[in-house]
């Protein structure tokens, strides 16, 4: 049995659920606008119009400019001083900008009006604006709205509110039919890998939300079984449940163990035998184990702290501890949704220091005291920690990189090994 097998076997036997320390205080994390960067890449015929300030425009430009190279399908309708004169002006300005975008971009089939923090925007009723614009441009484009304001959302919640706004638009799955709905943005290449595995397992039809084209929305209904690919989609999951879907309880498809557990949840729901699951997954698991072996050598025994940021902290900590041999010093997450995290919590060490929420100064003090080999945190905290001689990993990279599934397990581990290797080289 390989080291990873032994760790997985140990884990399956369960470790007990750790206690959660709750912390409230100042937080430092991106707002939900950041989600537009990966959502606009996924939904290829959607346009995201941020109704916001120059700060919002700068955030999007810098996040998107640094992280991606693509024809932009997002913009900011900046409210100018003159717009403050009255809401009627704001609405007229919005209608003008939308008409302009649609004229320039005939390929756009869904337009999201994205709300932000400035008080002038909060006063605007974007729901009503979306209804009005949908009517005006009926047959040409669907207009939806959601708020990604920093007062209400952290950066991965941007995807949750966007998908929640899409949920009422999903067509109805016919009574008596069943389907698997995979929810959460995945790079196309990873989506294709999962689609092949589900096909080989005889599970189907399989749909993905968000879809690549907004005109091809997946159906949902009483026969829908939902597998979440991302752990930050609580509101979307509940909106789908309200439409009759059943949420499958599973770990997240990160690392070999998480991916196998995730596939098993679908296999069990479709009555696929353990033997068939083993046959279909044997080759990708063997590949993943070969790839992980080298990364495990670099990571085993290294101490890691997660500051709360992406909501991916818990499944990734589970992967790094159980498959890469890392020692978890503290794992903090902005929110802990027990319904969505139950399977993951069972796989964490029972004595783990697990924190929900943030009091940034107190957390930084603990990092300074613990001096872990690696701290996973937001961009704003990374530089000061590096200046103090602590190695860091930007959590935002985790949502921009293909990390799900067997074939990405080694790449996921490498994201954490890289700063350690670089740190060791700098020391030499
Ligand atoms: Fe815009 Fe508010 Fe986000 Fe700042 S926090 S970029 S003002 S939405």
Coordinates of C-alpha atoms and ligand atoms in Angstrom, one line a residue:
X1 CA 0.0 0.0 0.0
X2 CA 1.4 3.4 -0.9
X3 CA 1.9 6.2 1.6
X4 CA -1.1 8.0 0.1
X5 CA -3.2 4.8 0.4
X6 CA -2.3 4.4 4.0
X7 CA -3.2 8.0 4.7
X8 CA -6.5 7.7 2.8
X9 CA -7.3 4.5 4.6
X10 CA -6.5 6.2 8.0
X11 CA -8.7 9.1 7.0
X12 CA -11.7 7.0 6.0
X13 CA -11.8 5.6 9.5
X14 CA -12.5 9.2 10.7
X15 CA -10.8 11.6 13.0
X16 CA -13.6 13.3 14.8
X17 CA -14.8 16.8 14.1
X18 CA -12.6 19.6 15.4
X19 CA -14.0 22.5 17.6
X20 CA -14.5 25.8 15.8
X21 CA -13.2 29.0 17.2
X22 CA -15.2 32.0 16.1
X23 CA -13.5 35.3 15.5
X24 CA -15.2 38.6 14.6
X25 CA -13.3 41.8 13.8
X26 CA -11.7 43.6 11.0
X27 CA -11.3 41.5 7.8
X28 CA -9.1 41.9 4.8
X29 CA -10.4 40.1 1.8
X30 CA -11.5 41.0 -1.8
X31 CA -15.1 41.7 -2.5
X32 CA -17.3 39.5 -4.8
X33 CA -16.5 41.5 -7.9
X34 CA -13.3 39.4 -8.2
X35 CA -15.6 36.4 -9.2
X36 CA -16.3 38.1 -12.5
X37 CA -12.7 37.3 -13.5
X38 CA -13.3 33.6 -13.7
X39 CA -17.1 33.7 -14.4
X40 CA -16.6 35.7 -17.6
X41 CA -14.1 33.2 -18.8
X42 CA -16.5 30.4 -18.2
X43 CA -19.8 31.7 -19.5
X44 CA -18.7 32.8 -23.0
X45 CA -21.7 34.7 -24.1
X46 CA -22.2 36.7 -20.8
X47 CA -21.3 40.2 -20.1
X48 CA -20.8 41.6 -16.6
X49 CA -21.6 45.3 -16.2
X50 CA -20.5 46.5 -12.8
X51 CA -22.5 49.4 -11.6
X52 CA -19.9 51.0 -9.4
X53 CA -17.2 53.5 -8.7
X54 CA -13.7 54.0 -10.0
X55 CA -12.4 51.8 -7.2
X56 CA -14.5 48.9 -8.6
X57 CA -13.2 49.6 -12.1
X58 CA -9.6 49.6 -10.8
X59 CA -10.1 46.4 -8.8
X60 CA -11.4 44.6 -11.9
X61 CA -8.8 45.9 -14.2
X62 CA -5.9 45.0 -11.9
X63 CA -7.3 41.6 -10.9
X64 CA -8.2 40.7 -14.5
X65 CA -5.2 42.4 -16.0
X66 CA -2.7 40.6 -13.8
X67 CA -4.4 37.2 -13.9
X68 CA -5.9 36.7 -17.3
X69 CA -5.4 37.4 -21.0
X70 CA -8.7 37.5 -22.7
X71 CA -11.1 39.7 -24.6
X72 CA -12.9 41.5 -21.8
X73 CA -16.5 40.8 -21.3
X74 CA -16.9 43.0 -18.4
X75 CA -17.0 46.7 -17.8
X76 CA -17.9 49.3 -15.2
X77 CA -20.8 51.8 -15.6
X78 CA -19.2 54.5 -13.4
X79 CA -21.6 56.8 -11.7
X80 CA -20.4 60.3 -12.3
X81 CA -21.0 63.3 -10.1
X82 CA -23.9 64.4 -12.3
X83 CA -25.6 61.1 -11.8
X84 CA -26.0 62.0 -8.1
X85 CA -28.5 64.7 -9.1
X86 CA -31.2 62.0 -9.2
X87 CA -32.0 58.4 -9.5
X88 CA -33.8 59.0 -12.8
X89 CA -30.5 60.2 -14.3
X90 CA -28.8 57.0 -13.0
X91 CA -31.3 54.8 -14.6
X92 CA -31.1 56.7 -17.9
X93 CA -27.3 56.4 -17.8
X94 CA -27.6 52.7 -17.1
X95 CA -30.0 52.2 -20.0
X96 CA -27.7 54.1 -22.3
X97 CA -24.6 52.1 -21.3
X98 CA -26.5 48.8 -21.7
X99 CA -27.8 49.8 -25.2
X100 CA -24.2 50.8 -26.1
X101 CA -22.7 47.5 -24.9
X102 CA -25.4 45.4 -26.7
X103 CA -24.9 47.3 -29.9
X104 CA -21.1 46.7 -29.9
X105 CA -21.4 43.1 -28.8
X106 CA -24.1 41.2 -30.7
X107 CA -22.6 37.9 -29.3
X108 CA -23.8 38.8 -25.8
X109 CA -26.8 36.7 -24.7
X110 CA -26.9 37.3 -21.0
X111 CA -26.0 40.6 -19.3
X112 CA -25.5 40.7 -15.5
X113 CA -25.9 44.1 -13.8
X114 CA -23.5 43.7 -10.9
X115 CA -24.1 46.0 -7.8
X116 CA -21.4 47.4 -5.6
X117 CA -20.9 49.3 -2.4
X118 CA -21.2 53.0 -3.2
X119 CA -24.3 54.5 -1.6
X120 CA -25.5 55.8 -4.9
X121 CA -25.5 52.3 -6.3
X122 CA -27.2 50.8 -3.2
X123 CA -30.0 53.4 -3.7
X124 CA -30.5 52.1 -7.3
X125 CA -33.0 49.2 -7.6
X126 CA -30.9 47.0 -9.9
X127 CA -33.6 44.3 -9.8
X128 CA -36.1 46.7 -11.3
X129 CA -33.5 48.0 -13.8
X130 CA -32.9 44.4 -14.9
X131 CA -36.6 43.8 -15.4
X132 CA -36.9 47.0 -17.4
X133 CA -33.9 46.3 -19.6
X134 CA -35.1 42.7 -20.1
X135 CA -38.3 44.0 -21.5
X136 CA -36.6 46.7 -23.6
X137 CA -34.2 44.1 -25.1
X138 CA -36.7 41.2 -25.1
X139 CA -35.6 38.4 -27.5
X140 CA -32.2 39.8 -27.8
X141 CA -30.7 39.4 -24.3
X142 CA -31.5 38.2 -20.8
X143 CA -30.7 40.8 -18.1
X144 CA -30.1 39.6 -14.6
X145 CA -28.8 41.4 -11.5
X146 CA -26.8 40.5 -8.3
X147 CA -24.8 42.4 -5.8
X148 CA -21.1 41.8 -5.3
X149 CA -20.7 44.6 -2.9
X150 CA -17.8 44.3 -0.5
X151 CA -20.3 45.0 2.3
X152 CA -22.1 41.7 1.5
X153 CA -19.7 39.4 -0.2
X154 CA -16.1 38.1 0.0
X155 CA -14.5 37.2 -3.3
X156 CA -15.7 33.7 -3.9
X157 CA -19.2 34.6 -2.8
X158 CA -19.3 36.6 -6.0
X159 CA -19.8 33.3 -7.8
X160 CA -22.5 32.2 -5.3
X161 CA -24.6 35.3 -5.8
X162 CA -24.2 35.1 -9.6
X163 CA -25.3 31.5 -9.8
X164 CA -28.1 32.2 -7.4
X165 CA -29.4 34.9 -9.8
X166 CA -29.3 32.3 -12.6
X167 CA -31.2 29.6 -10.7
X168 CA -34.8 30.9 -11.4
X169 CA -33.9 30.9 -15.1
X170 CA -33.1 27.2 -15.3
X171 CA -35.6 25.2 -17.2
X172 CA -37.7 22.5 -15.4
X173 CA -36.4 18.9 -15.5
X174 CA -39.3 16.8 -16.7
X175 CA -41.0 14.7 -13.9
X176 CA -39.7 11.1 -13.8
X177 CA -36.3 12.1 -15.4
X178 CA -33.1 12.3 -13.4
X179 CA -29.8 14.0 -14.0
X180 CA -26.6 14.9 -12.3
X181 CA -25.9 18.7 -11.9
X182 CA -22.3 19.6 -11.2
X183 CA -22.3 23.1 -9.7
X184 CA -19.3 25.5 -9.6
X185 CA -17.0 27.0 -12.2
X186 CA -14.5 24.5 -13.5
X187 CA -12.0 25.1 -16.3
X188 CA -13.3 23.4 -19.5
X189 CA -10.5 20.9 -19.5
X190 CA -11.4 19.7 -16.0
X191 CA -15.1 19.6 -16.8
X192 CA -14.3 17.4 -19.8
X193 CA -12.3 15.0 -17.6
X194 CA -15.2 14.7 -15.2
X195 CA -17.7 14.3 -18.0
X196 CA -15.6 11.3 -19.4
X197 CA -15.4 9.7 -16.0
X198 CA -19.2 10.0 -15.4
X199 CA -19.8 8.6 -18.9
X200 CA -17.6 5.6 -18.1
X201 CA -19.4 5.1 -14.9
X202 CA -22.7 5.1 -16.7
X203 CA -23.9 8.2 -14.8
X204 CA -26.0 10.7 -16.8
X205 CA -27.2 12.9 -18.2
X206 CA -24.6 15.2 -16.6
X207 CA -25.0 19.0 -16.7
X208 CA -22.7 21.7 -15.5
X209 CA -23.7 25.0 -13.8
X210 CA -22.5 27.6 -14.9
X211 CA -22.7 26.4 -18.5
X212 CA -20.3 27.5 -21.2
X213 CA -23.1 29.2 -23.1
X214 CA -25.8 31.0 -21.1
X215 CA -28.4 30.0 -23.7
X216 CA -27.8 26.3 -22.7
X217 CA -28.9 26.4 -19.1
X218 CA -29.2 23.0 -17.4
X219 CA -32.6 21.8 -16.3
X220 CA -33.4 21.3 -12.6
X221 CA -36.2 19.5 -10.8
X222 CA -37.1 16.7 -8.5
X223 CA -34.9 14.3 -10.3
X224 CA -31.7 16.5 -10.1
X225 CA -28.8 15.3 -7.9
X226 CA -26.4 18.1 -7.2
X227 CA -22.7 17.7 -6.7
X228 CA -20.9 20.8 -5.6
X229 CA -17.5 21.3 -7.2
X230 CA -16.8 24.4 -5.1
X231 CA -17.4 24.7 -1.4
X232 CA -18.5 28.4 -1.5
X233 CA -21.9 27.9 -3.2
X234 CA -24.3 27.6 -0.2
X235 CA -26.9 30.0 -1.5
X236 CA -26.9 28.4 -4.9
X237 CA -27.3 25.0 -3.4
X238 CA -30.2 26.1 -1.3
X239 CA -31.9 27.8 -4.3
X240 CA -31.5 24.5 -6.3
X241 CA -32.9 22.5 -3.3
X242 CA -36.0 24.8 -3.4
X243 CA -36.4 23.8 -7.0
X244 CA -36.6 20.2 -6.0
X245 CA -32.9 19.1 -6.4
X246 CA -31.2 16.8 -3.9
X247 CA -27.7 17.8 -2.7
X248 CA -25.3 14.9 -2.6
X249 CA -23.2 14.8 0.6
X250 CA -19.5 14.5 -0.5
X251 CA -16.0 15.9 0.0
X252 CA -14.8 18.3 -2.7
X253 CA -12.9 16.9 -5.7
X254 CA -9.5 18.2 -4.6
X255 CA -6.8 15.7 -4.3
X256 CA -7.2 11.9 -4.9
X257 CA -9.2 11.2 -1.8
X258 CA -11.6 14.1 -2.3
X259 CA -12.1 13.4 -6.0
X260 CA -12.8 9.7 -5.3
X261 CA -15.2 10.5 -2.5
X262 CA -17.0 13.0 -4.7
X263 CA -17.3 10.5 -7.6
X264 CA -18.4 7.8 -5.1
X265 CA -21.3 10.0 -3.9
X266 CA -22.6 10.2 -7.5
X267 CA -21.9 6.5 -8.1
X268 CA -23.9 5.6 -5.0
X269 CA -26.8 7.7 -6.1
X270 CA -26.8 6.0 -9.5
X271 CA -26.3 2.5 -8.0
X272 CA -22.8 2.0 -9.6
X273 CA -20.9 -0.8 -7.9
X274 CA -17.7 -0.2 -6.0
X275 CA -15.9 -2.5 -8.4
X276 CA -16.9 -0.4 -11.4
X277 CA -15.8 2.8 -9.6
X278 CA -12.4 1.2 -8.9
X279 CA -12.0 0.1 -12.5
X280 CA -12.8 3.5 -14.0
X281 CA -10.7 5.4 -11.5
X282 CA -7.7 3.1 -11.3
X283 CA -5.6 4.7 -14.1
X284 CA -6.1 8.3 -13.2
X285 CA -5.5 7.5 -9.5
X286 CA -2.2 5.8 -10.5
X287 CA -1.2 8.8 -12.6
X288 CA -2.1 11.2 -9.7
X289 CA -0.1 9.1 -7.2
X290 CA 3.0 9.2 -9.4
X291 CA 2.7 12.9 -9.8
X292 CA 2.1 13.5 -6.1
X293 CA 5.0 11.5 -4.9
X294 CA 7.6 14.2 -5.7
X295 CA 5.5 17.0 -4.3
X296 CA 4.9 14.9 -1.1
X297 CA 8.7 14.7 -0.6
X298 CA 8.9 18.5 -0.6
X299 CA 5.8 19.1 1.5
X300 CA 5.8 16.4 4.1
X301 CA 6.5 17.7 7.6
X302 CA 6.1 21.3 6.6
X303 CA 3.8 23.5 8.8
X304 CA 1.1 25.5 7.1
X305 CA -1.4 28.1 8.3
X306 CA -4.5 29.2 6.3
X307 CA -5.9 32.7 6.8
X308 CA -9.6 33.1 5.9
X309 CA -10.1 34.1 2.3
X310 CA -11.4 31.8 -0.4
X311 CA -13.6 29.3 1.5
X312 CA -11.4 26.6 -0.1
X313 CA -9.3 26.4 3.0
X314 CA -10.8 23.3 4.6
X315 CA -10.8 20.9 1.6
X316 CA -7.3 22.0 0.6
X317 CA -6.0 21.7 4.2
X318 CA -7.5 18.2 4.3
X319 CA -5.6 17.4 1.0
X320 CA -2.3 18.8 2.2
X321 CA -2.4 17.1 5.5
X322 CA -3.7 13.6 4.4
X323 CA -2.1 13.2 1.0
X324 CA 1.0 15.4 1.3
X325 CA 1.9 14.9 4.9
X326 CA 1.8 18.7 5.9
X327 CA 1.2 19.7 9.4
X328 CA -1.8 22.0 9.9
X329 CA -1.0 24.8 12.3
X330 CA -4.3 26.8 11.9
X331 CA -7.0 26.6 9.3
X332 CA -9.3 29.7 9.2
X333 CA -12.2 30.1 6.8
X334 CA -14.4 33.2 6.4
X335 CA -17.6 31.2 6.8
X336 CA -18.2 27.7 7.9
X337 CA -21.4 26.3 6.2
X338 CA -21.8 23.0 8.1
X339 CA -24.3 21.6 5.5
X340 CA -21.7 22.0 2.8
X341 CA -18.7 21.0 4.9
X342 CA -19.9 18.0 6.8
X343 CA -18.0 15.4 4.8
X344 CA -14.8 17.5 4.9
X345 CA -14.9 18.2 8.7
X346 CA -14.9 14.4 9.3
X347 CA -11.6 14.2 7.6
X348 CA -9.7 16.8 9.6
X349 CA -7.7 16.0 12.7
X350 CA -9.9 16.4 15.8
X351 CA -7.4 18.6 17.6
X352 CA -7.1 21.1 14.6
X353 CA -7.1 24.8 15.4
X354 CA -10.1 25.7 13.2
X355 CA -11.3 29.3 13.0
X356 CA -14.3 30.8 11.4
X357 CA -14.3 34.5 10.6
X358 CA -11.5 37.0 11.0
X359 CA -9.9 39.5 13.4
X360 CA -7.0 40.2 11.1
X361 CA -4.6 41.7 13.7
X362 CA -5.1 38.8 16.1
X363 CA -4.6 36.3 13.4
X364 CA -1.4 37.9 12.2
X365 CA -0.1 37.9 15.8
X366 CA -0.7 34.1 15.9
X367 CA 1.1 33.7 12.5
X368 CA 4.1 35.6 13.9
X369 CA 4.1 33.4 17.0
X370 CA 3.6 30.1 15.1
X371 CA 6.1 31.0 12.3
X372 CA 4.7 28.3 9.9
X373 CA 6.7 27.3 6.9
X374 CA 3.9 28.6 4.7
X375 CA 0.9 31.0 5.2
X376 CA -2.0 31.0 2.7
X377 CA -3.6 34.4 2.6
X378 CA -5.0 37.2 0.5
X379 CA -2.8 39.5 -1.7
X380 CA -2.9 42.4 0.8
X381 CA -1.4 40.3 3.7
X382 CA 1.2 38.5 1.7
X383 CA 3.7 41.3 1.2
X384 CA 3.9 42.3 4.9
X385 CA 4.4 38.7 6.0
X386 CA 7.0 38.1 3.3
X387 CA 8.8 41.2 4.6
X388 CA 8.9 39.5 8.0
X389 CA 10.6 36.5 6.5
X390 CA 7.5 34.3 6.3
X391 CA 6.7 32.4 3.1
X392 CA 3.2 33.0 1.7
X393 CA 0.9 31.7 -1.0
X394 CA -1.8 33.8 -2.5
X395 CA -5.2 32.2 -2.0
X396 CA -6.6 33.9 -5.1
X397 CA -4.4 31.6 -7.3
X398 CA -6.5 28.7 -6.1
X399 CA -9.5 30.0 -8.0
X400 CA -7.5 30.9 -11.1
X401 CA -5.7 27.5 -11.5
X402 CA -7.1 24.2 -12.6
X403 CA -6.9 22.3 -9.3
X404 CA -9.8 19.9 -9.3
X405 CA -9.7 16.2 -10.1
X406 CA -7.2 13.4 -10.2
X407 CA -5.1 14.8 -13.0
X408 CA -4.6 18.1 -11.3
X409 CA -3.8 16.7 -7.8
X410 CA 0.0 17.1 -8.3
X411 CA -0.4 20.6 -9.7
X412 CA -2.4 21.5 -6.7
X413 CA 0.3 20.2 -4.4
X414 CA 2.9 22.0 -6.5
X415 CA 1.2 25.4 -5.9
X416 CA 2.2 25.0 -2.3
X417 CA 5.6 23.4 -2.9
X418 CA 6.8 26.2 -5.2
X419 CA 7.1 29.0 -2.6
X420 CA 8.9 26.6 -0.2
X421 CA 11.4 25.6 -2.9
X422 CA 11.9 29.3 -3.8
X423 CA 12.3 30.2 -0.1
X424 CA 14.9 27.5 0.3
X425 CA 16.8 28.7 -2.7
X426 CA 16.7 32.3 -1.4
X427 CA 18.1 31.1 1.9
X428 CA 21.0 29.3 0.2
Ligands
LIG1 FE1 -16.3 48.3 -5.4 FE2 -17.1 47.9 -2.9 FE3 -15.6 46.0 -4.2 FE4 -14.5 48.3 -3.4 S1 -15.3 46.7 -2.1 S2 -14.2 47.3 -5.4 S3 -16.2 49.8 -3.7 S4 -17.7 46.7 -4.7

